[in-house]
mmCIF file of C-alpha atoms in Angstrom:
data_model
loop_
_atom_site.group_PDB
_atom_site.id
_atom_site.type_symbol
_atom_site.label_atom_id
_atom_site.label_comp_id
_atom_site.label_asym_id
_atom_site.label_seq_id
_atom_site.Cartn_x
_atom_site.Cartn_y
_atom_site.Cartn_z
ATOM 1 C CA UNK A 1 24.487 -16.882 -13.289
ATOM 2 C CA UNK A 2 23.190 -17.573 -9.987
ATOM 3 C CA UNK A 3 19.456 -15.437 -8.897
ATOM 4 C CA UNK A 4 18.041 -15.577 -5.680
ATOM 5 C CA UNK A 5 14.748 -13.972 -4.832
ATOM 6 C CA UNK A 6 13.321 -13.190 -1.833
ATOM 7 C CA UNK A 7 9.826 -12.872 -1.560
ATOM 8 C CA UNK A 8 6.829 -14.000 0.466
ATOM 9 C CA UNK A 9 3.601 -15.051 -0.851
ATOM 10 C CA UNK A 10 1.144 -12.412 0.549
ATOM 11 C CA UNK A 11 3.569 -9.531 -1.489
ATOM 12 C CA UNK A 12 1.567 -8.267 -4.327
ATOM 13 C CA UNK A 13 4.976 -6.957 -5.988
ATOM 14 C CA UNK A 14 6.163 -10.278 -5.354
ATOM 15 C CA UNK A 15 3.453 -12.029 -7.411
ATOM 16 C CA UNK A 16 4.679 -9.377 -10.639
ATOM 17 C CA UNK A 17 7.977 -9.897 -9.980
ATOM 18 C CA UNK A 18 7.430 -13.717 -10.440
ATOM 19 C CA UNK A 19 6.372 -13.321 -13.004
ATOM 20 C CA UNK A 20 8.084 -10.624 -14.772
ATOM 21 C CA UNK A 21 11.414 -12.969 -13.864
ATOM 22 C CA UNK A 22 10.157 -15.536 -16.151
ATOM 23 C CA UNK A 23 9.544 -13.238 -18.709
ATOM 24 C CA UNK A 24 12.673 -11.781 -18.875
ATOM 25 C CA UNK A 25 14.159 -14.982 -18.650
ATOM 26 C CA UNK A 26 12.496 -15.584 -21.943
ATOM 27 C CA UNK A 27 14.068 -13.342 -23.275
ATOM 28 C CA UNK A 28 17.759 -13.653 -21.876
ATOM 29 C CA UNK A 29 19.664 -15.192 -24.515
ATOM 30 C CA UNK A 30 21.748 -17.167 -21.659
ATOM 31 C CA UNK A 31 18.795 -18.319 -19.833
ATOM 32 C CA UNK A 32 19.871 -22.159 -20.161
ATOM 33 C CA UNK A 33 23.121 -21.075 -18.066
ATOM 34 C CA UNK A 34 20.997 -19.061 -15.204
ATOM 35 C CA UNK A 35 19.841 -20.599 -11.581
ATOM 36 C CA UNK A 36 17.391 -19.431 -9.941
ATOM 37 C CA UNK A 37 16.634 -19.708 -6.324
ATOM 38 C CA UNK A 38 14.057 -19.016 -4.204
ATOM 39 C CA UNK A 39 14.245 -17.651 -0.827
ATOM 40 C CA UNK A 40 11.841 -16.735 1.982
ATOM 41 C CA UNK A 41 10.533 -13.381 3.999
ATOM 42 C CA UNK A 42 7.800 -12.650 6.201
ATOM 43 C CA UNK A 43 6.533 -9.712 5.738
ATOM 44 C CA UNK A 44 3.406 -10.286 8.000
ATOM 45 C CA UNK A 45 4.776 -12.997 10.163
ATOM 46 C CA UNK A 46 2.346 -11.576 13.260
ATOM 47 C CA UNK A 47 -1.318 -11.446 11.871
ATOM 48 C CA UNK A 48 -3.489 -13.989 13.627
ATOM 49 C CA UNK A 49 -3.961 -17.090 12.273
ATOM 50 C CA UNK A 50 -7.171 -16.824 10.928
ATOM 51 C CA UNK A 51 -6.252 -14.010 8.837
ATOM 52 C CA UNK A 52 -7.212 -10.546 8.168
ATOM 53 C CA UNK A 53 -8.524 -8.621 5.177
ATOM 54 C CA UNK A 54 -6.300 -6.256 3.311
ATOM 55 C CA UNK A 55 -8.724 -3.374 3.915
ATOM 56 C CA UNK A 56 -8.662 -4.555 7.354
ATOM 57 C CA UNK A 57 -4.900 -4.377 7.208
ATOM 58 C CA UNK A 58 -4.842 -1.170 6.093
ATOM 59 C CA UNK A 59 -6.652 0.584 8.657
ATOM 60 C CA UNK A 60 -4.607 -1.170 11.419
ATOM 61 C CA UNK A 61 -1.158 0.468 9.756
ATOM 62 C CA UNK A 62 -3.007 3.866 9.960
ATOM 63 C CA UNK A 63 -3.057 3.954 6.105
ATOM 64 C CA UNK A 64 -6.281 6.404 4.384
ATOM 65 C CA UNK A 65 -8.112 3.891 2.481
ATOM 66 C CA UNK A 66 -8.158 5.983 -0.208
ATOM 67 C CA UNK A 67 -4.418 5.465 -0.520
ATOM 68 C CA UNK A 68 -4.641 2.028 -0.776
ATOM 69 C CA UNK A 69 -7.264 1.551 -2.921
ATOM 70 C CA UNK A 70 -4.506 3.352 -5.377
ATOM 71 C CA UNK A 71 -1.862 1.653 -4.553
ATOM 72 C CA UNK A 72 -3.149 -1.866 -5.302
ATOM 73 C CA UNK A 73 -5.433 -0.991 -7.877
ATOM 74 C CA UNK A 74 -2.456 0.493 -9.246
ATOM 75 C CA UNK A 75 -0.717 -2.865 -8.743
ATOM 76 C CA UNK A 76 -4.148 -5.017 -10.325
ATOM 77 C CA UNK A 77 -3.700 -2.869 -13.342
ATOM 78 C CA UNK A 78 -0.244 -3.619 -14.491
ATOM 79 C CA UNK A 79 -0.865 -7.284 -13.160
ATOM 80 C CA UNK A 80 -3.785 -7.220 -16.235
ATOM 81 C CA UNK A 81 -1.287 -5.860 -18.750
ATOM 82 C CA UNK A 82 0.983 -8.665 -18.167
ATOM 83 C CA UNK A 83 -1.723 -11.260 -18.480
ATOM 84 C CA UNK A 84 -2.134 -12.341 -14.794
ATOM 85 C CA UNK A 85 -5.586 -11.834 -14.995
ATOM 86 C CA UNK A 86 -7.472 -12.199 -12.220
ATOM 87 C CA UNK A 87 -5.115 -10.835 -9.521
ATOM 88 C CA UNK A 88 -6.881 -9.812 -6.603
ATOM 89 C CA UNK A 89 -4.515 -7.290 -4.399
ATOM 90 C CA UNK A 90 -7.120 -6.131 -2.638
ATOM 91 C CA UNK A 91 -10.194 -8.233 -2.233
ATOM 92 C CA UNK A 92 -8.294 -11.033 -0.268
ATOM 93 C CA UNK A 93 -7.530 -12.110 3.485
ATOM 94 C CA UNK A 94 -3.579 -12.087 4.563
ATOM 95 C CA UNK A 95 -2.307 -14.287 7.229
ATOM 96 C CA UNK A 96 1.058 -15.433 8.545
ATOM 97 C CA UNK A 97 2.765 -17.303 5.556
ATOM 98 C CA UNK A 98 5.017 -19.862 7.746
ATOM 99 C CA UNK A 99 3.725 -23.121 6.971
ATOM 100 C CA UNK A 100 3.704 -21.753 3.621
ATOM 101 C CA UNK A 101 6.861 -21.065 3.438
ATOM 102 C CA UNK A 102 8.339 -24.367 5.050
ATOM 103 C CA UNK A 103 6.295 -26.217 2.598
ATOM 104 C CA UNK A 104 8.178 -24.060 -0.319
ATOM 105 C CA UNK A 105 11.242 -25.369 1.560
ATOM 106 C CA UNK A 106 10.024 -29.205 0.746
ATOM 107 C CA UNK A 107 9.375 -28.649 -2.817
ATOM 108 C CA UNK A 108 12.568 -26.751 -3.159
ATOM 109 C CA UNK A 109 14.564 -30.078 -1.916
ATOM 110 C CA UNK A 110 11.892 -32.130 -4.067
ATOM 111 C CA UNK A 111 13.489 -30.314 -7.538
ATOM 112 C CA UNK A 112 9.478 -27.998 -7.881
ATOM 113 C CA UNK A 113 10.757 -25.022 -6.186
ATOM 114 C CA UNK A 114 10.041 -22.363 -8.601
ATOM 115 C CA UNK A 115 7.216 -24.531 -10.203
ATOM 116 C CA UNK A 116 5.230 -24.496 -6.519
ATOM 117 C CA UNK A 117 6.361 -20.757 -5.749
ATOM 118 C CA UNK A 118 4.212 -20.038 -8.781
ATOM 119 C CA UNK A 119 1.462 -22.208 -8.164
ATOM 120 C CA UNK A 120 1.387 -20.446 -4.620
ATOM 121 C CA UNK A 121 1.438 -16.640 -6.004
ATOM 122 C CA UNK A 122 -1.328 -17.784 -8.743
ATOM 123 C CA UNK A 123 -3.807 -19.455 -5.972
ATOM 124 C CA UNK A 124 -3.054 -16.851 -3.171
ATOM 125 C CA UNK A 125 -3.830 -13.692 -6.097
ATOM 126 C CA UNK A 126 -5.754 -15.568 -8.680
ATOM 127 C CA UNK A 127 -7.848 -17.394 -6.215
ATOM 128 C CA UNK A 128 -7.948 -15.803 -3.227
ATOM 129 C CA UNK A 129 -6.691 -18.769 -1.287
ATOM 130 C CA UNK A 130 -5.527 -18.618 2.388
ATOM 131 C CA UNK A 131 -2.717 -20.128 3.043
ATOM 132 C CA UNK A 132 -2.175 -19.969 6.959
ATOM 133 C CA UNK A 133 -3.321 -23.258 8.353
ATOM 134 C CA UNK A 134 -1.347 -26.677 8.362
ATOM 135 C CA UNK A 135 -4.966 -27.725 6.975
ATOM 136 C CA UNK A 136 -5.055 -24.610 4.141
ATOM 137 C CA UNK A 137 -1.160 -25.611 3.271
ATOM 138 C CA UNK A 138 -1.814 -29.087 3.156
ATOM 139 C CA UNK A 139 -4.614 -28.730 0.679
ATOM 140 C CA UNK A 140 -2.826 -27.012 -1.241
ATOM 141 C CA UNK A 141 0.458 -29.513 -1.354
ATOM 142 C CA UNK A 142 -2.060 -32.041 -2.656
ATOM 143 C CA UNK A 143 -3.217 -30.170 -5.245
ATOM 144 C CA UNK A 144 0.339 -29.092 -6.848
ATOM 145 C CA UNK A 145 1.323 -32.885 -6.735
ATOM 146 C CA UNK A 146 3.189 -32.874 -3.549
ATOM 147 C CA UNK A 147 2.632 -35.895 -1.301
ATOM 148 C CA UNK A 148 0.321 -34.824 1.626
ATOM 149 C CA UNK A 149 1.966 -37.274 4.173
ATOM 150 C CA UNK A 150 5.285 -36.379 3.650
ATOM 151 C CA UNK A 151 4.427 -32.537 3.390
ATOM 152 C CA UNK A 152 2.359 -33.099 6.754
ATOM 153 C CA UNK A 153 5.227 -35.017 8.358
ATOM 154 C CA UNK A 154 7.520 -31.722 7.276
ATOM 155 C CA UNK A 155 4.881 -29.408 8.840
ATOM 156 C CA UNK A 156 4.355 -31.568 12.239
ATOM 157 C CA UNK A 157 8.457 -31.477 12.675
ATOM 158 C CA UNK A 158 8.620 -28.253 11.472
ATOM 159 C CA UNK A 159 11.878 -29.393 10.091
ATOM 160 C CA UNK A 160 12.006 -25.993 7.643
ATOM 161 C CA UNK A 161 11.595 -23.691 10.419
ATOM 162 C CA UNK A 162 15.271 -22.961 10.434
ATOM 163 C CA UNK A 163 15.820 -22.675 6.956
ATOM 164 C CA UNK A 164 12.979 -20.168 6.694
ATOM 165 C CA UNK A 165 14.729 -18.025 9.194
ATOM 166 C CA UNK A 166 18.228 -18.344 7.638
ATOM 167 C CA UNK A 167 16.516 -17.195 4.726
ATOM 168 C CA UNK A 168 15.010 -13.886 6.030
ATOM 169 C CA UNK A 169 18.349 -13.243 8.240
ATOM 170 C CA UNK A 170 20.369 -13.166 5.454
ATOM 171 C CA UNK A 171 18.434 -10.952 3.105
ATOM 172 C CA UNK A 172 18.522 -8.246 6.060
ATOM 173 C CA UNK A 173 21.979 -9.109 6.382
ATOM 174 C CA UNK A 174 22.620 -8.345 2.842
ATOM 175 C CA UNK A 175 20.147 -4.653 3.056
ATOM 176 C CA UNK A 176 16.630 -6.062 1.940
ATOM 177 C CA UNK A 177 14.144 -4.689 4.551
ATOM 178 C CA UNK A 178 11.374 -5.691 2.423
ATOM 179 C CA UNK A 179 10.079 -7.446 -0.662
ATOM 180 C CA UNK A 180 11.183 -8.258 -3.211
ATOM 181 C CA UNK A 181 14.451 -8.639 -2.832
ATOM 182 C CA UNK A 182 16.552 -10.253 -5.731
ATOM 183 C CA UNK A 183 20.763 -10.527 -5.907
ATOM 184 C CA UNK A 184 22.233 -11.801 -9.058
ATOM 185 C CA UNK A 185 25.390 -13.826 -8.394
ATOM 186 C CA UNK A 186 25.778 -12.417 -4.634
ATOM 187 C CA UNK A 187 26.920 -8.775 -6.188
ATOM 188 C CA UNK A 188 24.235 -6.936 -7.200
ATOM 189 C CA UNK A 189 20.810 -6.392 -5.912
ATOM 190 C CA UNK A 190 17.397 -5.821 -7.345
ATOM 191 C CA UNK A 191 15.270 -4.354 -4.386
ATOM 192 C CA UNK A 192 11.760 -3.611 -4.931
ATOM 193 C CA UNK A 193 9.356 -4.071 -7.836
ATOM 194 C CA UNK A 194 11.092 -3.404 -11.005
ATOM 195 C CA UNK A 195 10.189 -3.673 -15.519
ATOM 196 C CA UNK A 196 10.732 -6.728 -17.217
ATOM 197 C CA UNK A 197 13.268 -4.458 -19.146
ATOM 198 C CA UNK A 198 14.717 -2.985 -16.668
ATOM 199 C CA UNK A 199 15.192 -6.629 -15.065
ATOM 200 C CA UNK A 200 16.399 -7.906 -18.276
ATOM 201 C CA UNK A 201 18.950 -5.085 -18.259
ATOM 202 C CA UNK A 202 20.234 -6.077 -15.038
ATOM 203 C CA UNK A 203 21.019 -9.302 -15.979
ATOM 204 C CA UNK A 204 23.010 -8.726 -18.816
ATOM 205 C CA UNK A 205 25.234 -6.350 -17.186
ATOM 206 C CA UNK A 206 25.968 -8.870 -14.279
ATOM 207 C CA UNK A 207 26.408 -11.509 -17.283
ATOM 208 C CA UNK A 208 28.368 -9.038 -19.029
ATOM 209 C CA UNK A 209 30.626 -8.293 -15.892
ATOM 210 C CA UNK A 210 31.152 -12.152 -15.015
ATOM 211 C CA UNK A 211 32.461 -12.904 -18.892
ATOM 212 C CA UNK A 212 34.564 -10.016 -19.989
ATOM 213 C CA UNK A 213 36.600 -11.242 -23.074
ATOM 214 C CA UNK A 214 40.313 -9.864 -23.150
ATOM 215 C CA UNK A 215 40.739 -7.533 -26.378
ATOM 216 C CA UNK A 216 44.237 -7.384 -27.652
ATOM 217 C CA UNK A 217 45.506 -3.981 -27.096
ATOM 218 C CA UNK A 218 46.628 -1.498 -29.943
ATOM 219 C CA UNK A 219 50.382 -0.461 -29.788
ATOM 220 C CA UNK A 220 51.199 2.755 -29.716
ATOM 221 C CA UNK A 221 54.321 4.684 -29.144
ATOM 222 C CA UNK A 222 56.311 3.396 -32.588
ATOM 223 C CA UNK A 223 56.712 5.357 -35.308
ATOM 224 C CA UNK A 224 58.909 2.416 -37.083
ATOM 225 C CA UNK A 225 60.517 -0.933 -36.871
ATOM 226 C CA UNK A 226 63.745 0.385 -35.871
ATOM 227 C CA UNK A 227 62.088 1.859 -32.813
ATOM 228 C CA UNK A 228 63.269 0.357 -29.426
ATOM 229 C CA UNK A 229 59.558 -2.029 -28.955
ATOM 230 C CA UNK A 230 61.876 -4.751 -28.213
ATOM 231 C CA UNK A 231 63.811 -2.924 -25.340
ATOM 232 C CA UNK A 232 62.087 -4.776 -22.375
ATOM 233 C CA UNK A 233 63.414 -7.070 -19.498
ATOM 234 C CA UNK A 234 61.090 -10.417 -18.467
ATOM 235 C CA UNK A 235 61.541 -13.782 -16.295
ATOM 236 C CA UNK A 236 64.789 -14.777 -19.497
ATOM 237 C CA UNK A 237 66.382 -11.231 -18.998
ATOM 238 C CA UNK A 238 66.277 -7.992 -21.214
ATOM 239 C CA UNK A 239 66.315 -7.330 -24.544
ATOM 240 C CA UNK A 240 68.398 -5.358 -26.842
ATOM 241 C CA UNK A 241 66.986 -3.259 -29.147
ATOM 242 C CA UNK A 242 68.327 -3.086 -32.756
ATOM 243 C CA UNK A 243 70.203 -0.350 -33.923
ATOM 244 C CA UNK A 244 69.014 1.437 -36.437
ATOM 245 C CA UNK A 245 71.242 0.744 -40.120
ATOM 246 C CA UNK A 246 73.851 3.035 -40.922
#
């Protein structure tokens, strides 16, 4: 089974859903036979450079702050329950995630994908870390083991600028117009923030669907063995029934 999320690192939802993946992984009895891939989206790929606060944010998308001090502390709360504790939704700076996201690219080639997506979602929400600079993304590529040349050299070429785009295209290709986004085995989609449970569920029904096992079928129709069950033509020609004893 193949999964590919989309997501992008500045998503609260996207943060849970990380981690409610690898819990219902955990639980997936065929979780040795699943792939999963990580893809990227932009949400915010506009704000400046320097970043801007989420309440900030807020007020420049004409939402009441009232609302969104609900929303995420909605968001912080079930974060808590699930043990990603601290997870800072709203006390935090956004910026745009591109560097991030090619450097996501490099550790995805370098085998650490989903090991460095989750670093990322634990510094961005657990730490508050900005993540907008070459400089921030850099720092950050040395501390999760990556080699800061190499992920500098990636940066300065911006050789994962293309694949970061491909990415995005193809989730709005495929009806994603936000995230996350998640397809299991390019037929069925996940969109938005769902339960552990109700992620496991999916899974098993798109397992279930890929490895139907025949069941022999009952015969009906014959009432006994003199009935005409053999009366049938194939590729060697047709058979004739017996006739019943006089």
């Amino acid at each position: 089974m193949k999964i590919e999320f989309w997501s992008d690192i500045i998503c609260p939802y996207c943060g849970l859903m990380d981690n409610r993946l690898r819990l219902a992984l955990g639980r997936f009895e065929h979780a040795d036979e699943v792939q999963v891939v990580h893809r990227s989206f932009q949400v915010h790929p506009d704000l400046p450079r320097q970043g801007v606060a989420q309440r900030q944010l807020l007020r420049m998308h004409d939402i009441p702050a009232q609302d969104g001090e609900r929303m995420f502390a909605s968001i912080e709360g079930a974060a808590h329950a699930e043990g990603l504790d601290p997870y800072h939704a709203v006390d935090r700076t956004l910026g745009p995630t591109d560097y991030a996201h090619e450097l996501l690219a490099l550790a995805t080639d370098k085998g650490r994908g989903g090991e460095v997506w989750t670093a990322m979602f634990r510094a961005h929400f657990g730490a508050r870390r900005e993540l907008w600079t070459k400089e921030q993304v850099l720092d950050f590529a040395a501390g999760a083991g990556l080699d800061r040349e190499e992920a500098a050299q990636a940066l300065n070429q911006r050789r994962y600028r293309g694949r970061v785009a491909a990415d995005q295209r193809e989730a709005e290709r495929l009806g994603a117009h936000g995230t996350p986004f998640m397809v299991i085995d390019g037929r069925y989609a996940v969109p938005g923030a769902v339960g552990t449970d109700a992620l496991l569920s999916a899974m098993a029904q798109a397992w279930e669907a890929a490895h139907l096992v025949p069941r022999p079928l009952q015969i009906l129709g014959t009432t006994d063995e003199n009935d005409a069950t053999d009366a049938a033509c194939g590729p060697d020609g047709c058979a004739v029934p017996p006739h019943p004893a006089p």
